[in-house]
PDB file of C-alpha atoms in Angstrom:
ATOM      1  CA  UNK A   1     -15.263   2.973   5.884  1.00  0.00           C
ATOM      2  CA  UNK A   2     -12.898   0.090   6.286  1.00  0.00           C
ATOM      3  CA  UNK A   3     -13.707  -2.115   2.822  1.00  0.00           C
ATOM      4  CA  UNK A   4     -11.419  -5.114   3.895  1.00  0.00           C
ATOM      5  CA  UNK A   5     -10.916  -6.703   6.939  1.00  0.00           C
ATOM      6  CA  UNK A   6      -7.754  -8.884   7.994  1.00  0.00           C
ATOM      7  CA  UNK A   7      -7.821 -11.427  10.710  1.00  0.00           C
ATOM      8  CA  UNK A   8      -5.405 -12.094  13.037  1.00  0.00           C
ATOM      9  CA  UNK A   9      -4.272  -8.600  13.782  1.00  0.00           C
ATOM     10  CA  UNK A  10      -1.027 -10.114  15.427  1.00  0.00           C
ATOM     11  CA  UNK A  11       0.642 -13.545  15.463  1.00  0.00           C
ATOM     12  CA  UNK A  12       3.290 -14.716  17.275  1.00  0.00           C
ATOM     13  CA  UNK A  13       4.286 -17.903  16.400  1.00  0.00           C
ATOM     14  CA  UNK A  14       7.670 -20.460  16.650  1.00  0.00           C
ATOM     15  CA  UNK A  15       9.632 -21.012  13.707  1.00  0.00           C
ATOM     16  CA  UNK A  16       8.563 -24.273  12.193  1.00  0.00           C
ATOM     17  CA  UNK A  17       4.721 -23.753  12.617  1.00  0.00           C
ATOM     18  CA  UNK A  18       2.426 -23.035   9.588  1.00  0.00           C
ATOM     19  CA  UNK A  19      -0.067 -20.339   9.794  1.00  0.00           C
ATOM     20  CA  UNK A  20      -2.664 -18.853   7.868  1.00  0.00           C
ATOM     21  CA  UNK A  21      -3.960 -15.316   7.948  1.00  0.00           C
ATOM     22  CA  UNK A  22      -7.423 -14.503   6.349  1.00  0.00           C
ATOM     23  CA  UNK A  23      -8.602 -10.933   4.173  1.00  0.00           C
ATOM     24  CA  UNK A  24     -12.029 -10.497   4.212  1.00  0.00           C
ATOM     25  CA  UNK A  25     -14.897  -7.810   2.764  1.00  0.00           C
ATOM     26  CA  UNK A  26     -18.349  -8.093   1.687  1.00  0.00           C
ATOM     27  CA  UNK A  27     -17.241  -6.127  -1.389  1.00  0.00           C
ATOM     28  CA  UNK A  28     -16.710  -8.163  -4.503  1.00  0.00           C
ATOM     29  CA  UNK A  29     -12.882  -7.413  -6.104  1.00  0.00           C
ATOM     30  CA  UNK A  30     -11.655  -8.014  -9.720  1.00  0.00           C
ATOM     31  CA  UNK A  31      -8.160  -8.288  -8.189  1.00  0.00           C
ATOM     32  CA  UNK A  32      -6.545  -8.853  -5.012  1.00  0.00           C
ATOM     33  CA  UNK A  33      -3.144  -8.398  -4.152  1.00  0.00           C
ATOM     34  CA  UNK A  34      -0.873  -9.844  -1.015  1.00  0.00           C
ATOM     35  CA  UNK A  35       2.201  -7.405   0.143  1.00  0.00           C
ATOM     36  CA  UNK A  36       4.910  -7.757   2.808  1.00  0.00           C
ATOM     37  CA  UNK A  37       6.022  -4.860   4.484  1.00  0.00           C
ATOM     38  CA  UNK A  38       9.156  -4.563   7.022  1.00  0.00           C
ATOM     39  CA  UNK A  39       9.792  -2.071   9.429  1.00  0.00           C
ATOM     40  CA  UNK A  40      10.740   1.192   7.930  1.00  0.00           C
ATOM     41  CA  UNK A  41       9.567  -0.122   4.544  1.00  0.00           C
ATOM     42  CA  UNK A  42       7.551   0.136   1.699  1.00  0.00           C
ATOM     43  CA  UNK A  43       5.155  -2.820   0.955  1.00  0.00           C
ATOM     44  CA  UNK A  44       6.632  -5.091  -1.283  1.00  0.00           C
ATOM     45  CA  UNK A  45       3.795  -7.070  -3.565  1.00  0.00           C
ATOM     46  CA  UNK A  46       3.986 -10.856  -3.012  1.00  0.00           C
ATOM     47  CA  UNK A  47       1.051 -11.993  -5.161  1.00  0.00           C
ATOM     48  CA  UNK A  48      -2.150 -10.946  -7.574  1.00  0.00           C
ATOM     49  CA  UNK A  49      -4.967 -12.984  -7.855  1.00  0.00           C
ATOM     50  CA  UNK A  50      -7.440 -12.446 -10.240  1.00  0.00           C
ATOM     51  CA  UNK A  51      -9.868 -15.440 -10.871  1.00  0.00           C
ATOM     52  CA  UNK A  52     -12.395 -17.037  -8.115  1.00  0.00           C
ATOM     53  CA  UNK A  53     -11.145 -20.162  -6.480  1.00  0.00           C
ATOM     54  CA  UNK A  54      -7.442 -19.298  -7.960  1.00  0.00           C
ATOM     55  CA  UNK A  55      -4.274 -20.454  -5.746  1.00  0.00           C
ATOM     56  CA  UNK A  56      -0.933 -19.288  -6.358  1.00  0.00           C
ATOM     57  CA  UNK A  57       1.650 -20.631  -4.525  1.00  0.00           C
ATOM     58  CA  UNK A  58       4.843 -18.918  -3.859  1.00  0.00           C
ATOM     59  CA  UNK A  59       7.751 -21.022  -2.024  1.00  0.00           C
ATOM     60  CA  UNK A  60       6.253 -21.980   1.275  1.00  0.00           C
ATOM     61  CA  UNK A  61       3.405 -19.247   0.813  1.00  0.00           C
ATOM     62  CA  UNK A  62       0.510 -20.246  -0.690  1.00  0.00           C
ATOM     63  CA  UNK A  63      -2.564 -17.676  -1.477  1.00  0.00           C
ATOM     64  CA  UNK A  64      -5.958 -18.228  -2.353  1.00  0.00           C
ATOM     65  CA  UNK A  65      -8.630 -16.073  -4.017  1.00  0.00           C
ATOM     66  CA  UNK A  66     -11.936 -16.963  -2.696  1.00  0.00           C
ATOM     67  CA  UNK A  67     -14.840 -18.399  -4.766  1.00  0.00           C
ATOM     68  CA  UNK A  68     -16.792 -14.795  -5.062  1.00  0.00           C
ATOM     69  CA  UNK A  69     -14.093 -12.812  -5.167  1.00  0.00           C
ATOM     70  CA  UNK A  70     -14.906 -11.046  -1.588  1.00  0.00           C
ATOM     71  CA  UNK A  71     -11.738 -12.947   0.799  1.00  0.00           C
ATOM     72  CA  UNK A  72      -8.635 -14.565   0.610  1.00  0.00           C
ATOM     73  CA  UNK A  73      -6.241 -16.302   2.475  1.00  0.00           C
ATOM     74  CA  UNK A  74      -2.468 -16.644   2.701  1.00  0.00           C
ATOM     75  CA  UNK A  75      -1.246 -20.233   4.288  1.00  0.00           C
ATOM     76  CA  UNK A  76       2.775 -20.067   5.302  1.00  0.00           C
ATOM     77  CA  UNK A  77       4.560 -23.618   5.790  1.00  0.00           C
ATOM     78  CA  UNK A  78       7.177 -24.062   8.239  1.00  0.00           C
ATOM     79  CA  UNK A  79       7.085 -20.197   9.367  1.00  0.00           C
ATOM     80  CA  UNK A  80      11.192 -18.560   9.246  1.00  0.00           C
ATOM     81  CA  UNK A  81      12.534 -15.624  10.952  1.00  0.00           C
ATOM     82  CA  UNK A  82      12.650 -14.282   7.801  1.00  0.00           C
ATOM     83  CA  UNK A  83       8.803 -13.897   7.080  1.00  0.00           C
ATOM     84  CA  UNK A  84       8.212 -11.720  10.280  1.00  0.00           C
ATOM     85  CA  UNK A  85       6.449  -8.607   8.841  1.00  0.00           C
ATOM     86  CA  UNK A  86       3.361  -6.653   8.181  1.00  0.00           C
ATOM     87  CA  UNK A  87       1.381  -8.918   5.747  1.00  0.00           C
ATOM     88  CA  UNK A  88      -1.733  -6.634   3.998  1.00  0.00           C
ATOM     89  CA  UNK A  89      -3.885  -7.080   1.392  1.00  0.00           C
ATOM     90  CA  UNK A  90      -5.201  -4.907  -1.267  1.00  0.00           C
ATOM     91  CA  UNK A  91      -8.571  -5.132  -3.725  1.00  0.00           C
ATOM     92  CA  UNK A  92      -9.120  -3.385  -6.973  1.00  0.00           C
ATOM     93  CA  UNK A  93     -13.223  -2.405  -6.018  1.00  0.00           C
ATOM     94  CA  UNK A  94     -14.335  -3.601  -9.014  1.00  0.00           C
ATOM     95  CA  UNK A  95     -17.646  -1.588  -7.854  1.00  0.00           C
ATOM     96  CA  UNK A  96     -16.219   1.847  -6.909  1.00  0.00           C
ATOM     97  CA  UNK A  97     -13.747   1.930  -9.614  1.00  0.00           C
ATOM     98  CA  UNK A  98     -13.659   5.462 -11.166  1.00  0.00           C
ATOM     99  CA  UNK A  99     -11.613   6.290 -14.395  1.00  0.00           C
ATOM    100  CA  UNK A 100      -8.225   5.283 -12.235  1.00  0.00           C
ATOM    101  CA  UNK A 101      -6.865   1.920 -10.760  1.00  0.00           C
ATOM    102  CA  UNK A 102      -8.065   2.582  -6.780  1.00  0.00           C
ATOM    103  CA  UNK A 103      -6.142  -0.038  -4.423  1.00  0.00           C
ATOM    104  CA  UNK A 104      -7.718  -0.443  -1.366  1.00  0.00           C
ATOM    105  CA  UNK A 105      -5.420  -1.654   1.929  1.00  0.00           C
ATOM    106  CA  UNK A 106      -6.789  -4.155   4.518  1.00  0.00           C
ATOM    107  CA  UNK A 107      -5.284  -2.832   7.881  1.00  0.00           C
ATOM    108  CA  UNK A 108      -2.733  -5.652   7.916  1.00  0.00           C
ATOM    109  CA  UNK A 109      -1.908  -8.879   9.899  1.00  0.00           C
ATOM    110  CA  UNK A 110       1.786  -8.749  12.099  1.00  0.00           C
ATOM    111  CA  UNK A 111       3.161 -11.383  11.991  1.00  0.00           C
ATOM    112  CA  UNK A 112       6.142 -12.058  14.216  1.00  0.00           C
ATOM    113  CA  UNK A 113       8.118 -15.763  14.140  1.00  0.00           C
ATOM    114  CA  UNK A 114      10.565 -16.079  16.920  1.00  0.00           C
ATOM    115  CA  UNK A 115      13.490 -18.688  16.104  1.00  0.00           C
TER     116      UNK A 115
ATOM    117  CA  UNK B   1      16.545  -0.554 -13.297  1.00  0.00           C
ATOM    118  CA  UNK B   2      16.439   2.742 -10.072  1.00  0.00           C
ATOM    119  CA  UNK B   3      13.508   1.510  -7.911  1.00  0.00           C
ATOM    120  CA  UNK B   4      11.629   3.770  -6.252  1.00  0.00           C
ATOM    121  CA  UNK B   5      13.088   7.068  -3.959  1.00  0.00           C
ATOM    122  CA  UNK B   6      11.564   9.172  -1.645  1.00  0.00           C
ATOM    123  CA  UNK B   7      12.492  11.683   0.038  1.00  0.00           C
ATOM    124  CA  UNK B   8      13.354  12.945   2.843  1.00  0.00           C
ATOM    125  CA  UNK B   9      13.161   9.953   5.206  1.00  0.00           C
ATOM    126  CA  UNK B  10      12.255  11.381   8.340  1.00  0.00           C
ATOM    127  CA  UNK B  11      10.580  15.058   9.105  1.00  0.00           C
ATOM    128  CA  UNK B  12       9.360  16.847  11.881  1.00  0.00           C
ATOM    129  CA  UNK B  13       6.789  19.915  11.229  1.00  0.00           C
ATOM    130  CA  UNK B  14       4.691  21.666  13.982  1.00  0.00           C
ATOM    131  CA  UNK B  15       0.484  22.343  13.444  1.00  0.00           C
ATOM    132  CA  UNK B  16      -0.126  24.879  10.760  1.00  0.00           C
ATOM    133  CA  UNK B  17       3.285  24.426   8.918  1.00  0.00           C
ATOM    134  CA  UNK B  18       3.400  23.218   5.309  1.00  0.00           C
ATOM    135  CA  UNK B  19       5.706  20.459   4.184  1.00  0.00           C
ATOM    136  CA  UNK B  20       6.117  18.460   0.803  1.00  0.00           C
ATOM    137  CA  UNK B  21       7.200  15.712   0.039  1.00  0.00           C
ATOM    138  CA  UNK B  22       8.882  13.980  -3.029  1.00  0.00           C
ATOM    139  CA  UNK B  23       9.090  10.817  -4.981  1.00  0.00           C
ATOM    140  CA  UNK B  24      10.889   9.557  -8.062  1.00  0.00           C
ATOM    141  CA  UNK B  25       9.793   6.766  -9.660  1.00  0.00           C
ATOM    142  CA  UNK B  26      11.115   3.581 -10.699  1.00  0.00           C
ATOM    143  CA  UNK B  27      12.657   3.915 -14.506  1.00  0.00           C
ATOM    144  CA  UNK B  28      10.148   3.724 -17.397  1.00  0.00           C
ATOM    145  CA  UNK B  29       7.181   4.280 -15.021  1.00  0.00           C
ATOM    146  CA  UNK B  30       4.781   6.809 -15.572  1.00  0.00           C
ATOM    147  CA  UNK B  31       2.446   6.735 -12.960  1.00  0.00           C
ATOM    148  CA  UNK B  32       2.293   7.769  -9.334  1.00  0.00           C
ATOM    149  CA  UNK B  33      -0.026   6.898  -6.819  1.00  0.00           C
ATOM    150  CA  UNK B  34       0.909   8.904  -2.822  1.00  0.00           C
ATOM    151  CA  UNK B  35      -0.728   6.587   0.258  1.00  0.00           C
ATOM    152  CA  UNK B  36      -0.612   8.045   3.812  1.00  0.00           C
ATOM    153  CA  UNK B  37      -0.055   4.831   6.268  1.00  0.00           C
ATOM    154  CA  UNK B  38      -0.806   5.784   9.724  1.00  0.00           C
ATOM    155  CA  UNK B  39       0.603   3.765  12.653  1.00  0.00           C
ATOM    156  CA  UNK B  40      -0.930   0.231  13.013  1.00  0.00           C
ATOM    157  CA  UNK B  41      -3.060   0.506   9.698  1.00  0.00           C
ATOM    158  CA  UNK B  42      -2.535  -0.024   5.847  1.00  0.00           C
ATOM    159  CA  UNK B  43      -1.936   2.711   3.467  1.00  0.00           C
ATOM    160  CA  UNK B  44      -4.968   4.982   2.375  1.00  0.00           C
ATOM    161  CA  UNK B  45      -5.073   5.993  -1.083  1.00  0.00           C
ATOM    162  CA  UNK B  46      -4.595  10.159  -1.413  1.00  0.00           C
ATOM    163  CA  UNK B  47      -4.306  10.581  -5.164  1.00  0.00           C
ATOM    164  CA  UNK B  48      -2.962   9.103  -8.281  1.00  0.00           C
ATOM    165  CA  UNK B  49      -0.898  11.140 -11.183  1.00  0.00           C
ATOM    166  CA  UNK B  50      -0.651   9.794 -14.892  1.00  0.00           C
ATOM    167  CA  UNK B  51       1.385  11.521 -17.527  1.00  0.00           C
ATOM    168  CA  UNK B  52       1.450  15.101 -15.267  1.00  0.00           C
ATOM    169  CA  UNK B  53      -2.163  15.095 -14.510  1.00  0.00           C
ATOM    170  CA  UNK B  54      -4.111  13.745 -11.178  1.00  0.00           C
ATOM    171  CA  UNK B  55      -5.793  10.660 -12.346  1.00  0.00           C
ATOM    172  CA  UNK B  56      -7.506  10.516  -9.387  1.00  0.00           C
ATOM    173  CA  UNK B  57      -8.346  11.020  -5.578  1.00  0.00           C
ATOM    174  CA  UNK B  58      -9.387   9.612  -2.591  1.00  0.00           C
ATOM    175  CA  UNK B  59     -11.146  10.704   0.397  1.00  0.00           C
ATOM    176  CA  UNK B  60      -8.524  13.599   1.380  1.00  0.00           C
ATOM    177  CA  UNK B  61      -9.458  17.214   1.651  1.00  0.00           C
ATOM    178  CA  UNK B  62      -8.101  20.062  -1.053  1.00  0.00           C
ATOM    179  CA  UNK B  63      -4.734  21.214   1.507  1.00  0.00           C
ATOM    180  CA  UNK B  64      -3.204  17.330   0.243  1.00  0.00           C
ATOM    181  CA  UNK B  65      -2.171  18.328  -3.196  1.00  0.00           C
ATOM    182  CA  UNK B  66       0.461  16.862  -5.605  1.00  0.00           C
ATOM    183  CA  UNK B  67       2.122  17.685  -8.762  1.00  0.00           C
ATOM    184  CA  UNK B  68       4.363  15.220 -11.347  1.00  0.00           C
ATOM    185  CA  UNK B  69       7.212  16.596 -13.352  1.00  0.00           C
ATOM    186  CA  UNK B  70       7.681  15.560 -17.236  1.00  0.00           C
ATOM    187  CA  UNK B  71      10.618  13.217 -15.453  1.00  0.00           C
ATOM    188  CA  UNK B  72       7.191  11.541 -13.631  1.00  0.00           C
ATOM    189  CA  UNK B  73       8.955  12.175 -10.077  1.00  0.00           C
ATOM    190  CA  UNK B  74       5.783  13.494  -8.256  1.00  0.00           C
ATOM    191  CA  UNK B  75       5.436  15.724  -5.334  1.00  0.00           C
ATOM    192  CA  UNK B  76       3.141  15.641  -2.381  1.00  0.00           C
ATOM    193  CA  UNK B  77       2.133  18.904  -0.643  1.00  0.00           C
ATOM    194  CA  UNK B  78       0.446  19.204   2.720  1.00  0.00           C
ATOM    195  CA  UNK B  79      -0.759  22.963   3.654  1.00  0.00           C
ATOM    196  CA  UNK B  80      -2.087  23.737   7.417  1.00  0.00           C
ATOM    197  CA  UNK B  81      -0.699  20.856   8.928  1.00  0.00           C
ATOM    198  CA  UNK B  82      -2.993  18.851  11.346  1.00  0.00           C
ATOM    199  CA  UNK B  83      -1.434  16.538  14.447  1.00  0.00           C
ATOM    200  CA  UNK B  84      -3.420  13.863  12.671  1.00  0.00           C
ATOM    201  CA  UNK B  85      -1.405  14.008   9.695  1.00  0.00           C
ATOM    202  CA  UNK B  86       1.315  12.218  11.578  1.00  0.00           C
ATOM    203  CA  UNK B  87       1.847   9.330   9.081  1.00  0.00           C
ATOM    204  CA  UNK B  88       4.241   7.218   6.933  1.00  0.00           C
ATOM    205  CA  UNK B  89       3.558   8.712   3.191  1.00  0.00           C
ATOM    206  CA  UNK B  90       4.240   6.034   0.657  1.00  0.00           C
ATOM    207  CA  UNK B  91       4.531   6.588  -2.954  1.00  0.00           C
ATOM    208  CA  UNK B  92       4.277   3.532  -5.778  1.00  0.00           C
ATOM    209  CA  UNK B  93       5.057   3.397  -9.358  1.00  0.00           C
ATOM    210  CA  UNK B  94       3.614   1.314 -11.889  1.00  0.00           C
ATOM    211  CA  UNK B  95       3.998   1.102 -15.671  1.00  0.00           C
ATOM    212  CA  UNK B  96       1.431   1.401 -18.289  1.00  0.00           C
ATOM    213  CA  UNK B  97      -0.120  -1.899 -19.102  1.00  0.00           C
ATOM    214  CA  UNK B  98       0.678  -3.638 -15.501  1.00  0.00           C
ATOM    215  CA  UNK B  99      -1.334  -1.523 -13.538  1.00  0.00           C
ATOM    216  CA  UNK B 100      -1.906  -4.001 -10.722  1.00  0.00           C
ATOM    217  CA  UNK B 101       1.818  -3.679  -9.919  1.00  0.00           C
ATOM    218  CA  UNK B 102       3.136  -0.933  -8.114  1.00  0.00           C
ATOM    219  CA  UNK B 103       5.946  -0.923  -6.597  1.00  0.00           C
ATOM    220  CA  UNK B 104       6.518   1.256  -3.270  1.00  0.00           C
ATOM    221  CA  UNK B 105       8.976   3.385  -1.916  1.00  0.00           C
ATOM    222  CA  UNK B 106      10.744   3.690   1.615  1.00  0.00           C
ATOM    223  CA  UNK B 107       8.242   6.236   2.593  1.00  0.00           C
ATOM    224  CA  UNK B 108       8.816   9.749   4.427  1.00  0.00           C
ATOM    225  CA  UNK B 109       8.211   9.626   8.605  1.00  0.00           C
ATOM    226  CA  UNK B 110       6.042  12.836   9.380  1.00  0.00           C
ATOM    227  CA  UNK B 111       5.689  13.745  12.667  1.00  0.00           C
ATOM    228  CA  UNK B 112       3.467  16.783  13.729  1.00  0.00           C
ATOM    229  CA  UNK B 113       3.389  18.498  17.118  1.00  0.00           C
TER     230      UNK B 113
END
């Protein structure tokens, strides 16, 4: 059972444009985590949020934690070449969590700027 | 500061073969957690090890099955090979007392026909 939903599946978008992609689940997380991942890459973590209603901004990204802890979004200004890439997000299930640290994977937005 | 390595970086196996896979982790990090990433989806969580021990599992069955050295590289082993096992296998690293960073690999290509 998917736990987290992302939304767009794919973007293609001009360079210059902002965008925002959305993470979604009607689970509640204590953390939730942004990655990038290229082609023929690992996913490379970009932010953690932690507290309801937190932002984080990072350069021209900016990420927000929602209120209840169940979505997030990630807002890019003036979209680059260089942000093209799988963008996923990941929740510590502050519900299912066992005796470990299980990271759960949304199934990723692709985001593609063309210059 | 080694990130992480994995390897090999490509591999091609046919149904019922057995293959494994292997990771070493970045310096100073003692846990490894192995993901399988199939094509157009995020990684899945297969297991965790801490300290030489699995610390963990998700929903895989018993013919995934890992191993980590006293070094804390890790191993992942894949017995009777299915065509849905095609996947990109990730491994991540993380230290004790940052847990919510990991920090992945390259990742190992299986293909199975």
């Amino acid at each position: 059972t998917q736990l987290l939903e992302q939304s767009p599946q794919f973007l293609s978008i001009q360079e210059g444009e902002n965008l925002t992609v959305y993470c979604n689940s009607s689970s509640v997380f204590s953390s939730l985590q942004w990655y990038r991942q290229e082609p023929g890459e690992g996913p490379v973590l970009l932010v953690t949020v932690v507290t309801g209603g937190e932002v984080k901004k990072l350069k021209r990204l900016t990420f927000q934690f929602g209120d209840a802890r169940k979505d997030s979004s990630l807002h890019i200004t003036a979209a680059q070449p260089g942000d093209t890439g799988l963008y996923l997000c990941a929740g510590e299930d502050s519900i299912m969590k066992t005796s470990y640290d299980k990271v759960i994977f949304g199934p990723g937005t692709s985001l593609s700027v063309i210059p | 500061e080694t990130g992480v390595t994995q390897s090999p970086t490509h591999l091609i196996k046919t149904r019922g073969q057995q293959v494994t896979l292997r990771c070493s982790s970045q310096s100073g990090h003692n846990t490894v957690s192995w993901y399988q990433q199939a094509l157009g989806q995020g990684p899945q969580f297969i297991f965790q090890y801490y300290r030489e021990e699995e610390n963990g599992r998700g929903n895989f069955p018993p013919r995934f099955s890992g191993l980590q050295f006293p070094n804390y590289s890790s191993e992942l082993n894949v017995n009777a090979l299915e065509l849905d096992d095609s996947a990109l296998y990730l491994c991540a690293s993380s230290s004790p007392g940052a847990r919510e960073t990991q920090y992945f690999g390259p990742g190992t290509r299986l293909l199975v026909l």
